Tab-separated table of C-alpha atoms in Angstrom:
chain	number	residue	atom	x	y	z
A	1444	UNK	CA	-6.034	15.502	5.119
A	1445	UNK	CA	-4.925	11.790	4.955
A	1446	UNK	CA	-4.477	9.882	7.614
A	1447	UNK	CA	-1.148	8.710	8.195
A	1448	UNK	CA	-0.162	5.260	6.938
A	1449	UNK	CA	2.122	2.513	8.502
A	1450	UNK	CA	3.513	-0.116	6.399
A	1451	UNK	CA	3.070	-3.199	8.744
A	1452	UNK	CA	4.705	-6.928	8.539
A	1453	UNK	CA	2.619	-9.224	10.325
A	1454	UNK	CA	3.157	-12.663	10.886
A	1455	UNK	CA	0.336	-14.532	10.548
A	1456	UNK	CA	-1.694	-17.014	8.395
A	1457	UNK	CA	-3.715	-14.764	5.608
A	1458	UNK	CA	-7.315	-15.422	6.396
A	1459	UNK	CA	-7.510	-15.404	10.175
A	1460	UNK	CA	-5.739	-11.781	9.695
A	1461	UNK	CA	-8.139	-10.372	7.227
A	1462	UNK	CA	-10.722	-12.045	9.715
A	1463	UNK	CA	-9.671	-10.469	13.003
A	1464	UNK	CA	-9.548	-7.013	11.042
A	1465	UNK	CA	-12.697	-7.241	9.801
A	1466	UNK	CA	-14.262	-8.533	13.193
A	1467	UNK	CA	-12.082	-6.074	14.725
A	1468	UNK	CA	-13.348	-2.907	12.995
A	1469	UNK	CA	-16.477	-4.348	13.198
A	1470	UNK	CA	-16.936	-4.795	17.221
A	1471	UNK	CA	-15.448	-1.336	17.443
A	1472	UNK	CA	-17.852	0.291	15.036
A	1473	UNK	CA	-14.874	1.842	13.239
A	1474	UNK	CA	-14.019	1.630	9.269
A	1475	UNK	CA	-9.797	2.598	9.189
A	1476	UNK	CA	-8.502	1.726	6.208
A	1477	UNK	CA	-6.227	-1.068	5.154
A	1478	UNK	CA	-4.432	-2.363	2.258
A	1479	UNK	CA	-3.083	-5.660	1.797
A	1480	UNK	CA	0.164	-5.160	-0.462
A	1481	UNK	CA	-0.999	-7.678	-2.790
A	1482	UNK	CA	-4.623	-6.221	-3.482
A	1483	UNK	CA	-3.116	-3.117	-3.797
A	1484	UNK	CA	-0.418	-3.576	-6.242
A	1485	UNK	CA	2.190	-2.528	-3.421
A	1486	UNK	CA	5.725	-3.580	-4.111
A	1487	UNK	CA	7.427	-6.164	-1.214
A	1488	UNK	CA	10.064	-4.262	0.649
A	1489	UNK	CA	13.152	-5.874	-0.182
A	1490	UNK	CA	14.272	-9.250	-2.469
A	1491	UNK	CA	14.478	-11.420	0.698
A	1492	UNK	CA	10.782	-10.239	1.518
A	1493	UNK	CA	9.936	-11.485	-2.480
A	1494	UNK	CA	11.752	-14.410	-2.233
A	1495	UNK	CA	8.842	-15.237	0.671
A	1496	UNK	CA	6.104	-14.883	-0.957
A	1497	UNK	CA	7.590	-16.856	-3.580
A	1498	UNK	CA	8.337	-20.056	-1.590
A	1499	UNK	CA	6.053	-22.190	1.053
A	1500	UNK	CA	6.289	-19.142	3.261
A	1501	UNK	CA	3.986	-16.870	1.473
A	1502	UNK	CA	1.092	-17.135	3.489
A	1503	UNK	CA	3.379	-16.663	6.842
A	1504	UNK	CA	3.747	-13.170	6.428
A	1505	UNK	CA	1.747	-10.341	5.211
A	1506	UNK	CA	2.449	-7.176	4.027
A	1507	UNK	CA	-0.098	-4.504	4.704
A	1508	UNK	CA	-0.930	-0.286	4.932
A	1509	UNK	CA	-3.367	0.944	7.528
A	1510	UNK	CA	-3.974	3.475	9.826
A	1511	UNK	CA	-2.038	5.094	12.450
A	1512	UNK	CA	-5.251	4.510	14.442
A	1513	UNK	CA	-5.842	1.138	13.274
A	1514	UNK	CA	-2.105	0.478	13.825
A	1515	UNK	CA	-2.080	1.324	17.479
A	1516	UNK	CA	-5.547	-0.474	18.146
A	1517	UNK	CA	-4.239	-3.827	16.696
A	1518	UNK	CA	-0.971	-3.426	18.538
A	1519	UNK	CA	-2.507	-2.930	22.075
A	1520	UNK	CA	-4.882	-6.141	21.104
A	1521	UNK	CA	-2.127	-8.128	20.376
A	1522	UNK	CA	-0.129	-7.030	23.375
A	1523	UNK	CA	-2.575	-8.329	25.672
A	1524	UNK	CA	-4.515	-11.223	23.628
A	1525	UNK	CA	-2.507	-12.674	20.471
A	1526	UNK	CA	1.023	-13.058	21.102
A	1527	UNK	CA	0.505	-16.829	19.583
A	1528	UNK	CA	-1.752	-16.184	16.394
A	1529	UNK	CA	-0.536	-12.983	14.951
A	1530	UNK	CA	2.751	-11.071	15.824
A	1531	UNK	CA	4.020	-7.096	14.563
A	1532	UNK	CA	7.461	-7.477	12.922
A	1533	UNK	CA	7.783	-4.073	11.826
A	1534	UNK	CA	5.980	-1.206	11.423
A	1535	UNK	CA	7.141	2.021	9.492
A	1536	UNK	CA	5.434	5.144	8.641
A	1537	UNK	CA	5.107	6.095	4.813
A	1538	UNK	CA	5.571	8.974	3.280
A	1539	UNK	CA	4.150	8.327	-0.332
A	1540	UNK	CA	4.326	6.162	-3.048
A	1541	UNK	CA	5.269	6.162	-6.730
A	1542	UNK	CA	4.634	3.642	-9.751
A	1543	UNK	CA	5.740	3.515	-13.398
A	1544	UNK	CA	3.520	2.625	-16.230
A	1545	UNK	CA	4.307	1.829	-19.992
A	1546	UNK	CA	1.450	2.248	-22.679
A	1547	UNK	CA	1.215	0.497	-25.904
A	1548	UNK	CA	-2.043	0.527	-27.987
A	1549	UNK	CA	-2.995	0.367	-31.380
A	1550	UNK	CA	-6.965	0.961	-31.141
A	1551	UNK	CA	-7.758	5.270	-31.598
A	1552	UNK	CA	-11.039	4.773	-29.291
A	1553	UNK	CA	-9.232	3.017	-26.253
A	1554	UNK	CA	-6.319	5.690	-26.221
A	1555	UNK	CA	-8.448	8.113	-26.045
A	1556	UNK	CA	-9.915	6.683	-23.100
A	1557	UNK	CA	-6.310	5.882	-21.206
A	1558	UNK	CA	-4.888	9.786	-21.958
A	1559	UNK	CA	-8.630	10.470	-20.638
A	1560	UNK	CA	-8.173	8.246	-17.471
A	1561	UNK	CA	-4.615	9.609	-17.085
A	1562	UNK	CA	-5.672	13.208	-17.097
A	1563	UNK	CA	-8.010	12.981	-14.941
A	1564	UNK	CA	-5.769	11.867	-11.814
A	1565	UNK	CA	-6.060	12.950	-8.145
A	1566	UNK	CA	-5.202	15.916	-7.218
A	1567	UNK	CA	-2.641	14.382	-4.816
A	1568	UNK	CA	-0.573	12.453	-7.322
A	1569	UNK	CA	1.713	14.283	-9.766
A	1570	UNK	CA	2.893	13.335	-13.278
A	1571	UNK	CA	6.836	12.403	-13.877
A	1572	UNK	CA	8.791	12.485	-16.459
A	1573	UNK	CA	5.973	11.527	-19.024
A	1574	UNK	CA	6.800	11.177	-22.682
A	1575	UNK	CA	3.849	10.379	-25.313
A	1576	UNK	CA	4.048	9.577	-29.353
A	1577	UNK	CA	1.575	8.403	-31.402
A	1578	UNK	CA	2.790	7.117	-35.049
A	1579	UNK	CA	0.275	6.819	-37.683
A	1580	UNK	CA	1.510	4.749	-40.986
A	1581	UNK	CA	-0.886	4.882	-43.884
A	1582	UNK	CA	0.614	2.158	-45.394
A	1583	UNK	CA	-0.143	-0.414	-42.438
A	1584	UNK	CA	-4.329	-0.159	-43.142
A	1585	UNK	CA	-6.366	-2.992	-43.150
A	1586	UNK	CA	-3.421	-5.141	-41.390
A	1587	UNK	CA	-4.720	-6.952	-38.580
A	1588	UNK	CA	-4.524	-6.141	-35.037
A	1589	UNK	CA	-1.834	-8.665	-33.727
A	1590	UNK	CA	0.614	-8.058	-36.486
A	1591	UNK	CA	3.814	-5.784	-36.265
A	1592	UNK	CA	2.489	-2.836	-38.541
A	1593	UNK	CA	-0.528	-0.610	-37.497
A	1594	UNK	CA	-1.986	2.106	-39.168
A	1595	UNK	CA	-2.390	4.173	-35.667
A	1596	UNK	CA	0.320	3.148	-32.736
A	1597	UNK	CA	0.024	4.997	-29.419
A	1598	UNK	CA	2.946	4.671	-27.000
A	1599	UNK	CA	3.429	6.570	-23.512
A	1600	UNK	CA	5.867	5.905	-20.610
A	1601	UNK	CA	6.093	7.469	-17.025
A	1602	UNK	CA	5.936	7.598	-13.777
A	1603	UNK	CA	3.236	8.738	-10.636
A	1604	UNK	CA	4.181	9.810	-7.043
A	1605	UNK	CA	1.950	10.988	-4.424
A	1606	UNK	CA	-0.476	10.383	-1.531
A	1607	UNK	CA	-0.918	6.576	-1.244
A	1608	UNK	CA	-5.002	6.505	-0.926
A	1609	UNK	CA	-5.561	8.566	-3.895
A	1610	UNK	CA	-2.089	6.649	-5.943
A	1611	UNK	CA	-3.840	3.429	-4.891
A	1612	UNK	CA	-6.572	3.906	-6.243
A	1613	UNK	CA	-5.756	5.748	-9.904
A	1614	UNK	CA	-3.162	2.753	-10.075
A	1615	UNK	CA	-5.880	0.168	-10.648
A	1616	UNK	CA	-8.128	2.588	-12.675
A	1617	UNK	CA	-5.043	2.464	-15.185
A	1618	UNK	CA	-3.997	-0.724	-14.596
A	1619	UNK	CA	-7.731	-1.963	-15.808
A	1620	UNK	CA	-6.840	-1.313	-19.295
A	1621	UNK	CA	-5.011	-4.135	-21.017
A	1622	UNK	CA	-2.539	-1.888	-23.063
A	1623	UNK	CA	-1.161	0.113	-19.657
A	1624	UNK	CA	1.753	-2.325	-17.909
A	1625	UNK	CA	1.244	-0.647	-14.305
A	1626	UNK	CA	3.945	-1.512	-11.905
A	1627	UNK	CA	3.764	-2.066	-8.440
A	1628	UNK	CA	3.654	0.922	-6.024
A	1629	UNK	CA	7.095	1.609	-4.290
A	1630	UNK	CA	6.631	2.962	-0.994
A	1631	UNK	CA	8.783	6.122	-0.210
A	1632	UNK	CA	9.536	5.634	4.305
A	1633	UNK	CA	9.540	9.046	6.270
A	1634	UNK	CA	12.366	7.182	8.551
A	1635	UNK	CA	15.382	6.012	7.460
A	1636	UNK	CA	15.717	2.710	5.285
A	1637	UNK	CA	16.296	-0.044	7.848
A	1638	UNK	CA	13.252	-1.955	9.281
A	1639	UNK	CA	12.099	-0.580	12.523
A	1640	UNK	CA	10.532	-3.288	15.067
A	1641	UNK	CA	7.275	-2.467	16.205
């Protein structure tokens, strides 16, 4: 089973975060996971939280996943050492995840791929609301790829929930492919909606 993750808000500059983590896990001999949102295609957690990484203050506070473990290892540490360099705004435990996709393509090879790719998801992430057509106009052979008519035109449009490792992870398989619009992962909390200090 998953470990569980913690949605964290950290204050603190980027690099020296991603540094301590890494030294971190490394002088412990451990390997937690950890997901910083923006690798990971994970949605900010409100508009004023956007508006942030928008402006100046971006690289003031980071948005991550990790651990329960990794969580409470960090937390101690920066009890008793970095009160200065790095401090826990809030921490919340998360539930799953869920992101919507939109497909357009007009190549027969590639879609055949995607519907592959999309079939073949984790176990732990289910399907929503999914609706497929593909549209094939004789008329439109030959025409080139960029115009408005195509002989073959495959068009999908739905939505994945589940466990946020394995969702993670089948998000960027699908999000590889240039025809797929992937959006970014909402987080679903297991507490209530209001942000819980750490």
């Amino acid at each position: 089973m998953p470990s569980q993750l913690i949605a964290v808000v950290f204050e603190a500059n980027e690099h020296y975060l991603r540094g301590l983590l890494e030294g971190f896990q490394s002088g412990r001999k451990t390997a937690f996971k950890y997901f910083f949102n923006r690798d990971a295609g994970i949605q900010a957690e409100s508009l004023s939280e956007k508006i942030k990484e928008w402006t100046s203050l971006s690289d003031k506070y980071q948005h991550l996943l990790m651990e329960q473990d990794l969580f409470d290892m960090v937390k101690k540490f920066g009890a008793d050492q970095l009160t200065e360099q790095i401090k826990i705004l809030s921490a919340r435990p998360v539930q799953s995840g869920k992101f919507s996709v939109k497909v357009k393509n007009a190549a027969r090879g590639e879609t055949d791929i995607i519907k592959q790719t999309f079939a073949a998801k984790p176990a732990a992430v289910q399907t929503l609301d999914w609706h497929e057509e593909e549209k094939e106009d004789r008329k439109a052979k030959g025409i080139e790829l960029y115009t408005p008519a195509h002989e073959y035109l495959y068009e999908a449009s739905g939505a994945f929930q589940g466990e946020l490792e394995a969702l993670i992870a089948f998000r960027q398989k699908v999000a590889a492919f240039s025809a797929v619009d992937a959006k970014e992962i909402e987080l679903e909390f297991i507490s209530s909606p209001t942000m819980e200090k750490a």
